[in-house]
């Protein structure tokens, strides 16, 4: 895959985008982290000033074995922060979170030194006492210009790291409309010096595709319901508006309404059928079946319709086809859907041919037509529920026939696919396992 010309052009661009994103994320994380740290420092300084103001009259500051633990715990509880009250000589007089008897002299803590020198100090570092990175802010407690102690308030940085982490996940690398969707997660490594980051590339193409299918399903079902319901409403209004007084016209309107109701009923029936097959609730009885027995009845039923449409409908079955393992009724439904489509999408004068051949352990059954064909862009989605190629919109139908066919074939451990050229025709093929292995199964 990576050898194609498209990839060779795309890869250098992707690398450039990744590098640019990594740089941007690093830069942004630094900015955001810096802004949050400034905010936190201002908040802690204001809190330390409040404590200083409240405790300035306490005599414990001036006693050699003064105990300010209750005050430290009280303010820590109020502010949801760690509070340490330090004497002028660096002795810890009050501590909210630890046993101060175990704490060493705090005079040379950087924030304490800064507070003594400049009236306020702050420091970011790993706290061995608390076991995580903290921001410390300290201010001196003074009386008439004389330093009596230091008030220190601290908070862990986990909240700030969480804010910065939100920046780390970045998505915009999407290649080609129907193609690849890659998610890039760039995470700066905090501990790395010089700054480095981890880049994770995740292929979300399948997830994106499923999301699109789900969105389309909802919008399609709304569209499919809205059109016949609007038509029914208009017919009822017309009848009410006077058409009832004109019996031949009323009869025409009623026929029209019946057609719409039948189409809605058919759609609901097919949707239920599809959901039963998809969820595995539909029972499949696989047994050895002669291929002619599953393909000829639907073709015979559709022959009059083909003739009315001016088409030649033919069947070509070799005489030596082995029996296949199939639920005959379900496979007849697949053949009906494929042949019915071929008739619908082939203009008068064309041909529809059903053929089968035995290849290895499988029999491949194909329905070929000389019809309008399917645009290349639509081909990958043609087996999705409600999907209709634009050209076919006017052809009526629910857009469920191929989805049902796909699920039935898959429940037989078979494959179904289409080859088509717009304007020239289409060939739908599916496989069934032959009974050579003799493994009769029942689902
Ligand atoms: P429906 O025929 O009810 O619209 P299907 O699921 O059977 O729904 O088919 C989905 C779409 O696939 C059709 O609307 C049409 O666009 C396209 N399609 C299916 N069979 C053919 C075909 N033989 N030739 C051209 N287009 C086809």
Short mmCIF file of C-alpha atoms and ligand atoms in Angstrom, two decimals:
data_model
loop_
_atom_site.label_atom_id
_atom_site.label_comp_id
_atom_site.label_asym_id
_atom_site.label_seq_id
_atom_site.Cartn_x
_atom_site.Cartn_y
_atom_site.Cartn_z
CA UNK A 1 0.00 0.00 0.00
CA UNK A 2 2.80 2.43 0.95
CA UNK A 3 4.41 2.03 -2.47
CA UNK A 4 1.63 3.74 -4.40
CA UNK A 5 2.35 7.19 -5.75
CA UNK A 6 -0.41 8.67 -3.59
CA UNK A 7 1.28 7.41 -0.45
CA UNK A 8 4.70 8.57 -1.58
CA UNK A 9 3.38 12.10 -1.96
CA UNK A 10 1.26 11.94 1.19
CA UNK A 11 3.85 10.64 3.64
CA UNK A 12 6.21 13.67 3.58
CA UNK A 13 3.20 15.97 4.02
CA UNK A 14 1.94 13.90 6.94
CA UNK A 15 5.35 14.02 8.58
CA UNK A 16 5.49 17.78 8.14
CA UNK A 17 1.99 18.16 9.61
CA UNK A 18 2.92 15.92 12.54
CA UNK A 19 6.07 17.91 13.27
CA UNK A 20 4.19 21.20 13.07
CA UNK A 21 1.48 19.82 15.36
CA UNK A 22 4.01 18.53 17.87
CA UNK A 23 5.67 21.96 17.97
CA UNK A 24 2.34 23.70 18.32
CA UNK A 25 1.17 21.42 21.11
CA UNK A 26 4.40 21.88 23.04
CA UNK A 27 4.20 25.64 22.66
CA UNK A 28 0.51 25.77 23.64
CA UNK A 29 1.00 23.48 26.63
CA UNK A 30 3.76 25.74 27.90
CA UNK A 31 1.56 28.82 27.47
CA UNK A 32 -1.46 27.23 29.16
CA UNK A 33 0.62 25.77 31.97
CA UNK A 34 2.28 29.16 32.54
CA UNK A 35 -1.07 30.97 32.67
CA UNK A 36 -2.52 28.45 35.13
CA UNK A 37 0.57 28.64 37.34
CA UNK A 38 0.33 32.46 37.47
CA UNK A 39 -3.34 32.17 38.51
CA UNK A 40 -2.54 29.59 41.15
CA UNK A 41 0.29 31.68 42.58
CA UNK A 42 -1.96 34.73 42.87
CA UNK A 43 -4.65 32.63 44.59
CA UNK A 44 -2.20 31.11 47.08
CA UNK A 45 -0.66 34.52 47.85
CA UNK A 46 -4.08 35.97 48.66
CA UNK A 47 -4.83 33.00 50.93
CA UNK A 48 -1.46 33.31 52.71
CA UNK A 49 -2.17 37.01 53.33
CA UNK A 50 -5.55 36.16 54.88
CA UNK A 51 -3.90 33.65 57.23
CA UNK A 52 -1.18 36.13 58.11
CA UNK A 53 -3.77 38.74 58.93
CA UNK A 54 -5.80 36.32 61.08
CA UNK A 55 -2.83 34.94 63.05
CA UNK A 56 -0.79 38.07 63.55
CA UNK A 57 -1.93 38.44 67.17
CA UNK A 58 -1.10 34.84 68.15
CA UNK A 59 1.62 34.71 70.85
CA UNK A 60 2.69 31.23 69.70
CA UNK A 61 4.94 32.84 67.05
CA UNK A 62 7.24 34.18 69.71
CA UNK A 63 7.39 31.06 71.92
CA UNK A 64 10.28 28.60 71.36
CA UNK A 65 7.89 25.59 71.45
CA UNK A 66 4.77 27.37 70.18
CA UNK A 67 2.09 25.06 68.77
CA UNK A 68 0.24 26.38 65.73
CA UNK A 69 -0.93 22.97 64.45
CA UNK A 70 -4.65 23.62 65.22
CA UNK A 71 -4.52 26.94 63.32
CA UNK A 72 -2.72 25.34 60.34
CA UNK A 73 -5.30 22.54 60.23
CA UNK A 74 -8.21 24.96 60.56
CA UNK A 75 -7.10 27.13 57.60
CA UNK A 76 -6.10 24.10 55.53
CA UNK A 77 -9.60 22.72 55.95
CA UNK A 78 -11.14 26.09 55.01
CA UNK A 79 -8.93 26.65 51.96
CA UNK A 80 -8.53 23.03 50.86
CA UNK A 81 -4.78 23.55 50.74
CA UNK A 82 -1.72 22.53 52.70
CA UNK A 83 -0.73 25.16 55.31
CA UNK A 84 2.66 25.35 57.06
CA UNK A 85 3.41 27.97 59.71
CA UNK A 86 7.14 28.54 60.21
CA UNK A 87 8.93 30.43 62.99
CA UNK A 88 11.42 33.21 62.15
CA UNK A 89 14.30 30.76 62.73
CA UNK A 90 12.84 28.15 60.32
CA UNK A 91 11.30 25.85 62.96
CA UNK A 92 7.94 24.47 61.82
CA UNK A 93 5.35 25.66 64.38
CA UNK A 94 2.21 24.47 62.63
CA UNK A 95 1.53 21.95 59.83
CA UNK A 96 -1.79 20.80 58.44
CA UNK A 97 -0.93 17.55 56.66
CA UNK A 98 2.12 16.03 58.34
CA UNK A 99 3.59 15.31 61.76
CA UNK A 100 5.69 18.42 62.32
CA UNK A 101 7.93 16.60 64.80
CA UNK A 102 9.33 14.70 61.79
CA UNK A 103 9.88 17.87 59.72
CA UNK A 104 13.29 19.49 59.42
CA UNK A 105 14.10 23.19 59.66
CA UNK A 106 12.44 25.08 56.77
CA UNK A 107 14.57 28.22 56.79
CA UNK A 108 16.35 27.33 53.56
CA UNK A 109 13.33 26.32 51.53
CA UNK A 110 13.52 28.51 48.39
CA UNK A 111 10.09 30.10 48.90
CA UNK A 112 10.97 30.93 52.53
CA UNK A 113 14.26 32.53 51.50
CA UNK A 114 12.50 34.57 48.80
CA UNK A 115 9.78 35.64 51.25
CA UNK A 116 12.39 36.86 53.73
CA UNK A 117 14.34 38.67 50.99
CA UNK A 118 11.50 40.14 48.89
CA UNK A 119 8.31 39.92 50.93
CA UNK A 120 6.92 37.02 48.89
CA UNK A 121 8.26 33.76 47.53
CA UNK A 122 7.09 30.84 45.43
CA UNK A 123 8.51 27.54 44.37
CA UNK A 124 7.44 24.57 42.27
CA UNK A 125 8.90 21.27 43.31
CA UNK A 126 8.29 17.67 44.15
CA UNK A 127 7.23 17.27 47.76
CA UNK A 128 8.82 14.21 49.36
CA UNK A 129 6.37 14.60 52.26
CA UNK A 130 3.30 14.61 50.00
CA UNK A 131 4.73 12.50 47.15
CA UNK A 132 3.65 14.79 44.29
CA UNK A 133 4.61 18.05 42.64
CA UNK A 134 3.35 21.12 44.50
CA UNK A 135 3.33 24.87 44.23
CA UNK A 136 4.43 26.63 47.44
CA UNK A 137 3.81 30.28 48.20
CA UNK A 138 5.25 31.95 51.31
CA UNK A 139 4.90 35.41 52.85
CA UNK A 140 6.45 36.80 56.03
CA UNK A 141 4.36 37.60 59.11
CA UNK A 142 5.68 40.91 60.46
CA UNK A 143 4.89 43.20 63.34
CA UNK A 144 6.25 46.74 63.12
CA UNK A 145 8.79 45.72 60.49
CA UNK A 146 10.06 42.76 62.50
CA UNK A 147 9.67 39.25 60.97
CA UNK A 148 7.97 36.90 63.47
CA UNK A 149 7.35 33.98 61.15
CA UNK A 150 6.44 32.73 57.68
CA UNK A 151 3.04 31.62 56.39
CA UNK A 152 3.26 29.03 53.61
CA UNK A 153 0.33 27.69 51.56
CA UNK A 154 0.73 24.89 49.01
CA UNK A 155 -1.39 23.03 46.44
CA UNK A 156 -0.65 20.01 44.26
CA UNK A 157 -0.25 20.63 40.53
CA UNK A 158 -2.45 17.73 39.42
CA UNK A 159 -5.31 20.05 38.48
CA UNK A 160 -3.05 22.16 36.29
CA UNK A 161 -1.60 19.10 34.58
CA UNK A 162 -5.17 17.97 33.87
CA UNK A 163 -5.92 21.31 32.17
CA UNK A 164 -2.78 21.07 30.08
CA UNK A 165 -3.48 17.43 29.23
CA UNK A 166 -6.70 18.53 27.51
CA UNK A 167 -4.56 20.17 24.88
CA UNK A 168 -2.72 17.01 24.10
CA UNK A 169 -5.24 15.24 21.96
CA UNK A 170 -5.32 16.80 18.51
CA UNK A 171 -7.24 15.50 15.47
CA UNK A 172 -7.12 17.53 11.56
CA UNK A 173 -5.22 14.68 9.50
CA UNK A 174 -7.88 13.43 7.14
CA UNK A 175 -6.83 12.20 3.74
CA UNK A 176 -9.15 12.16 0.80
CA UNK A 177 -12.92 12.26 1.07
CA UNK A 178 -13.64 8.52 1.18
CA UNK A 179 -10.22 7.56 2.37
CA UNK A 180 -8.12 7.41 5.46
CA UNK A 181 -8.94 9.07 8.77
CA UNK A 182 -6.03 9.26 11.16
CA UNK A 183 -6.11 10.61 14.69
CA UNK A 184 -2.91 12.06 16.03
CA UNK A 185 -2.36 12.31 19.76
CA UNK A 186 0.59 14.46 20.76
CA UNK A 187 1.58 14.27 24.43
CA UNK A 188 4.47 16.34 25.79
CA UNK A 189 6.58 14.23 28.15
CA UNK A 190 6.70 16.24 31.36
CA UNK A 191 9.86 14.77 32.75
CA UNK A 192 11.83 14.88 29.51
CA UNK A 193 14.64 17.44 29.29
CA UNK A 194 15.08 18.85 26.65
CA UNK A 195 11.35 18.85 25.99
CA UNK A 196 10.16 15.81 23.99
CA UNK A 197 6.78 14.47 23.06
CA UNK A 198 5.09 11.18 22.32
CA UNK A 199 3.11 10.96 19.05
CA UNK A 200 0.46 8.27 18.70
CA UNK A 201 -1.13 7.67 15.30
CA UNK A 202 -4.45 5.88 15.32
CA UNK A 203 -6.33 4.69 12.24
CA UNK A 204 -9.97 5.63 12.87
CA UNK A 205 -11.14 5.04 9.30
CA UNK A 206 -13.43 2.18 10.27
CA UNK A 207 -14.92 4.02 13.25
CA UNK A 208 -15.54 7.11 11.10
CA UNK A 209 -17.14 4.96 8.41
CA UNK A 210 -19.50 3.35 10.91
CA UNK A 211 -20.43 6.79 12.25
CA UNK A 212 -21.21 7.95 8.71
CA UNK A 213 -23.30 4.84 8.03
CA UNK A 214 -25.28 5.41 11.24
CA UNK A 215 -25.86 9.10 10.42
CA UNK A 216 -26.90 8.24 6.87
CA UNK A 217 -29.20 5.51 8.14
CA UNK A 218 -31.12 7.95 10.32
CA UNK A 219 -31.35 10.61 7.64
CA UNK A 220 -32.34 8.04 5.01
CA UNK A 221 -35.06 6.44 7.08
CA UNK A 222 -36.50 9.90 7.81
CA UNK A 223 -36.41 10.73 4.11
CA UNK A 224 -37.96 7.41 3.08
CA UNK A 225 -40.80 7.86 5.57
CA UNK A 226 -41.38 11.53 4.87
CA UNK A 227 -41.98 11.19 1.15
CA UNK A 228 -44.86 8.65 1.23
CA UNK A 229 -46.36 10.25 4.34
CA UNK A 230 -46.41 13.66 2.67
CA UNK A 231 -48.03 12.11 -0.38
CA UNK A 232 -50.68 10.38 1.77
CA UNK A 233 -51.42 13.63 3.57
CA UNK A 234 -51.87 15.45 0.27
CA UNK A 235 -54.26 12.75 -1.00
CA UNK A 236 -56.34 12.89 2.20
CA UNK A 237 -56.51 16.70 1.92
CA UNK A 238 -57.65 16.45 -1.69
CA UNK A 239 -60.36 13.95 -0.82
CA UNK A 240 -61.57 16.16 2.03
CA UNK A 241 -61.43 19.20 -0.20
CA UNK A 242 -64.17 17.87 -2.48
CA UNK A 243 -62.77 14.90 -4.43
CA UNK A 244 -65.06 12.62 -2.41
CA UNK A 245 -67.99 14.09 -4.36
CA UNK A 246 -66.39 12.83 -7.61
CA UNK A 247 -66.46 8.99 -7.28
CA UNK A 248 -64.09 8.13 -10.21
CA UNK A 249 -61.50 10.65 -8.96
CA UNK A 250 -61.94 9.43 -5.36
CA UNK A 251 -61.30 5.87 -6.55
CA UNK A 252 -58.07 6.97 -8.24
CA UNK A 253 -56.92 8.73 -5.10
CA UNK A 254 -57.74 5.67 -2.97
CA UNK A 255 -55.71 3.45 -5.33
CA UNK A 256 -52.84 5.87 -5.03
CA UNK A 257 -53.08 5.80 -1.24
CA UNK A 258 -53.10 2.02 -1.27
CA UNK A 259 -49.88 2.02 -3.32
CA UNK A 260 -48.18 4.33 -0.82
CA UNK A 261 -49.36 2.28 2.16
CA UNK A 262 -48.14 -0.93 0.46
CA UNK A 263 -44.72 0.66 -0.14
CA UNK A 264 -44.48 1.74 3.50
CA UNK A 265 -45.53 -1.72 4.67
CA UNK A 266 -42.94 -3.30 2.39
CA UNK A 267 -40.23 -1.03 3.78
CA UNK A 268 -41.12 -1.81 7.39
CA UNK A 269 -41.23 -5.53 6.57
CA UNK A 270 -37.80 -5.38 4.94
CA UNK A 271 -36.34 -3.37 7.83
CA UNK A 272 -37.64 -5.90 10.35
CA UNK A 273 -36.33 -8.73 8.21
CA UNK A 274 -32.92 -7.07 7.99
CA UNK A 275 -32.75 -6.47 11.71
CA UNK A 276 -33.77 -10.10 12.38
CA UNK A 277 -31.04 -11.41 10.08
CA UNK A 278 -28.40 -8.98 11.41
CA UNK A 279 -29.12 -9.79 15.03
CA UNK A 280 -28.98 -13.52 14.31
CA UNK A 281 -32.63 -13.99 15.33
CA UNK A 282 -33.64 -15.30 11.90
CA UNK A 283 -33.27 -19.08 11.73
CA UNK A 284 -31.31 -20.41 8.75
CA UNK A 285 -31.65 -24.08 7.83
CA UNK A 286 -28.71 -24.97 5.63
CA UNK A 287 -29.07 -28.20 3.69
CA UNK A 288 -27.85 -29.61 0.37
CA UNK A 289 -29.79 -27.91 -2.40
CA UNK A 290 -29.68 -28.22 -6.21
CA UNK A 291 -28.70 -24.80 -7.61
CA UNK A 292 -31.46 -24.87 -10.26
CA UNK A 293 -34.04 -25.23 -7.47
CA UNK A 294 -33.01 -21.94 -5.90
CA UNK A 295 -32.43 -19.84 -9.02
CA UNK A 296 -35.17 -20.96 -11.43
CA UNK A 297 -38.33 -20.20 -9.35
CA UNK A 298 -37.49 -16.50 -8.86
CA UNK A 299 -36.46 -16.12 -12.51
CA UNK A 300 -39.74 -17.69 -13.65
CA UNK A 301 -41.71 -15.39 -11.37
CA UNK A 302 -39.92 -12.32 -12.73
CA UNK A 303 -40.08 -13.40 -16.41
CA UNK A 304 -43.38 -11.58 -17.12
CA UNK A 305 -41.99 -8.37 -15.59
CA UNK A 306 -38.86 -8.65 -17.77
CA UNK A 307 -41.02 -9.13 -20.86
CA UNK A 308 -43.16 -6.13 -20.00
CA UNK A 309 -39.93 -4.10 -19.67
CA UNK A 310 -38.78 -5.29 -23.10
CA UNK A 311 -35.84 -7.30 -21.70
CA UNK A 312 -34.43 -10.70 -22.45
CA UNK A 313 -34.03 -12.68 -19.22
CA UNK A 314 -31.93 -15.84 -19.61
CA UNK A 315 -30.39 -18.54 -17.37
CA UNK A 316 -27.19 -20.45 -18.07
CA UNK A 317 -26.49 -23.34 -15.67
CA UNK A 318 -23.86 -26.00 -16.40
CA UNK A 319 -25.24 -29.53 -16.04
CA UNK A 320 -22.58 -30.71 -13.56
CA UNK A 321 -23.03 -28.13 -10.77
CA UNK A 322 -22.58 -29.71 -7.34
CA UNK A 323 -25.32 -29.20 -4.75
CA UNK A 324 -24.83 -26.24 -2.41
CA UNK A 325 -25.46 -25.81 1.29
CA UNK A 326 -28.28 -23.33 1.50
CA UNK A 327 -31.51 -22.22 3.05
CA UNK A 328 -33.42 -22.47 -0.23
CA UNK A 329 -36.08 -19.89 0.61
CA UNK A 330 -33.52 -17.27 1.69
CA UNK A 331 -31.32 -17.78 -1.36
CA UNK A 332 -34.40 -17.44 -3.58
CA UNK A 333 -34.89 -14.08 -1.92
CA UNK A 334 -31.29 -13.06 -2.80
CA UNK A 335 -31.80 -14.12 -6.43
CA UNK A 336 -35.14 -12.29 -6.56
CA UNK A 337 -33.54 -9.07 -5.27
CA UNK A 338 -30.66 -9.23 -7.75
CA UNK A 339 -32.76 -10.12 -10.80
CA UNK A 340 -35.44 -7.61 -9.84
CA UNK A 341 -32.80 -4.86 -9.62
CA UNK A 342 -31.28 -5.91 -12.95
CA UNK A 343 -34.71 -5.58 -14.58
CA UNK A 344 -35.37 -2.25 -12.88
CA UNK A 345 -32.07 -0.69 -13.93
CA UNK A 346 -31.86 -1.98 -17.51
CA UNK A 347 -33.52 0.01 -20.29
CA UNK A 348 -35.82 -1.69 -22.77
CA UNK A 349 -34.01 -3.81 -25.39
CA UNK A 350 -31.33 -4.95 -22.91
CA UNK A 351 -30.46 -8.30 -21.42
CA UNK A 352 -30.34 -9.88 -17.96
CA UNK A 353 -28.42 -13.15 -17.62
CA UNK A 354 -28.18 -15.44 -14.63
CA UNK A 355 -25.29 -17.90 -14.63
CA UNK A 356 -23.49 -20.19 -12.18
CA UNK A 357 -20.14 -21.92 -12.11
CA UNK A 358 -18.36 -24.20 -9.72
CA UNK A 359 -14.96 -22.90 -8.51
CA UNK A 360 -13.13 -24.98 -5.92
CA UNK A 361 -15.31 -25.50 -2.88
CA UNK A 362 -17.79 -22.85 -3.99
CA UNK A 363 -20.47 -22.19 -6.55
CA UNK A 364 -20.49 -18.59 -7.85
CA UNK A 365 -23.92 -17.34 -8.95
CA UNK A 366 -23.92 -14.17 -11.07
CA UNK A 367 -26.61 -11.85 -12.39
CA UNK A 368 -25.34 -9.73 -15.27
CA UNK A 369 -27.25 -6.94 -16.96
CA UNK A 370 -26.65 -4.46 -19.76
CA UNK A 371 -28.24 -1.63 -17.78
CA UNK A 372 -27.35 1.82 -16.51
CA UNK A 373 -24.49 0.58 -14.34
CA UNK A 374 -23.34 2.09 -11.04
CA UNK A 375 -21.01 5.11 -10.72
CA UNK A 376 -17.59 4.13 -9.32
CA UNK A 377 -18.07 6.48 -6.33
CA UNK A 378 -21.22 4.62 -5.27
CA UNK A 379 -19.84 1.10 -5.63
CA UNK A 380 -18.22 0.80 -2.17
CA UNK A 381 -21.48 1.72 -0.42
CA UNK A 382 -24.02 -0.06 -2.58
CA UNK A 383 -24.68 -2.84 -0.04
CA UNK A 384 -25.46 -0.41 2.78
CA UNK A 385 -29.01 -0.02 4.04
CA UNK A 386 -30.98 2.63 2.10
CA UNK A 387 -28.05 3.41 -0.14
CA UNK A 388 -29.16 4.26 -3.65
CA UNK A 389 -27.02 5.48 -6.48
CA UNK A 390 -28.28 8.94 -7.52
CA UNK A 391 -29.35 7.82 -10.93
CA UNK A 392 -31.59 5.21 -9.37
CA UNK A 393 -33.42 7.58 -7.07
CA UNK A 394 -36.21 7.85 -9.59
CA UNK A 395 -36.45 4.05 -9.80
CA UNK A 396 -38.41 3.74 -6.53
CA UNK A 397 -37.45 0.91 -4.18
CA UNK A 398 -36.39 0.97 -0.58
CA UNK A 399 -32.62 0.68 -0.92
CA UNK A 400 -32.77 -2.32 1.42
CA UNK A 401 -32.71 -5.19 -1.11
CA UNK A 402 -28.92 -5.42 -1.43
CA UNK A 403 -28.34 -5.04 2.31
CA UNK A 404 -30.70 -7.97 2.92
CA UNK A 405 -28.99 -10.00 0.17
CA UNK A 406 -25.58 -9.30 1.72
CA UNK A 407 -26.65 -10.46 5.17
CA UNK A 408 -28.30 -13.61 3.86
CA UNK A 409 -25.18 -14.53 1.86
CA UNK A 410 -22.93 -13.82 4.83
CA UNK A 411 -25.09 -16.05 7.02
CA UNK A 412 -24.22 -18.80 4.50
CA UNK A 413 -20.48 -18.08 4.93
CA UNK A 414 -20.52 -16.70 1.40
CA UNK A 415 -19.34 -13.45 -0.23
CA UNK A 416 -21.28 -11.01 -2.38
CA UNK A 417 -19.82 -8.33 -4.64
CA UNK A 418 -20.51 -6.20 -7.68
CA UNK A 419 -18.58 -5.19 -10.77
CA UNK A 420 -20.07 -2.39 -12.78
CA UNK A 421 -19.30 0.18 -15.44
CA UNK A 422 -21.55 3.19 -15.60
CA UNK A 423 -23.53 3.18 -18.81
CA UNK A 424 -22.59 -0.40 -19.69
CA UNK A 425 -24.09 -2.63 -17.02
CA UNK A 426 -23.48 -4.47 -13.77
CA UNK A 427 -22.68 -7.97 -12.59
CA UNK A 428 -23.67 -8.96 -9.06
CA UNK A 429 -22.13 -12.24 -7.85
CA UNK A 430 -22.34 -14.29 -4.68
CA UNK A 431 -20.86 -17.55 -3.49
CA UNK A 432 -22.33 -20.56 -1.73
CA UNK A 433 -20.37 -23.46 -0.26
CA UNK A 434 -20.77 -26.73 -2.08
CA UNK A 435 -21.94 -29.84 -0.24
CA UNK A 436 -18.76 -31.77 -1.13
CA UNK A 437 -17.56 -31.57 2.43
CA UNK A 438 -20.87 -33.10 3.47
CA UNK A 439 -20.97 -30.92 6.56
CA UNK A 440 -24.66 -30.42 7.07
CA UNK A 441 -25.13 -27.46 9.31
CA UNK A 442 -28.12 -25.78 10.77
CA UNK A 443 -28.25 -22.23 12.17
P1 LIG B 1 -33.51 -0.58 -4.30
O1 LIG B 1 -33.36 -1.36 -5.57
O2 LIG B 1 -34.76 -0.88 -3.57
O3 LIG B 1 -33.25 0.88 -4.45
P2 LIG B 1 -31.22 -2.12 -3.44
O4 LIG B 1 -30.55 -2.21 -2.12
O5 LIG B 1 -31.68 -3.37 -4.07
O6 LIG B 1 -32.39 -1.08 -3.26
O7 LIG B 1 -30.22 -1.37 -4.42
C1 LIG B 1 -29.55 -0.24 -3.98
C2 LIG B 1 -29.14 0.62 -5.14
O8 LIG B 1 -28.13 -0.07 -5.88
C3 LIG B 1 -30.21 0.89 -6.15
O9 LIG B 1 -31.01 1.99 -5.74
C4 LIG B 1 -29.39 1.23 -7.38
O10 LIG B 1 -28.91 2.54 -7.28
C5 LIG B 1 -28.20 0.31 -7.24
N1 LIG B 1 -28.38 -0.94 -8.02
C6 LIG B 1 -28.70 -2.15 -7.56
N2 LIG B 1 -28.73 -3.06 -8.56
C7 LIG B 1 -28.39 -2.38 -9.67
C8 LIG B 1 -28.24 -2.76 -11.04
N3 LIG B 1 -28.41 -4.01 -11.44
N4 LIG B 1 -27.90 -1.79 -11.92
C9 LIG B 1 -27.69 -0.52 -11.52
N5 LIG B 1 -27.83 -0.11 -10.24
C10 LIG B 1 -28.17 -1.02 -9.33
#
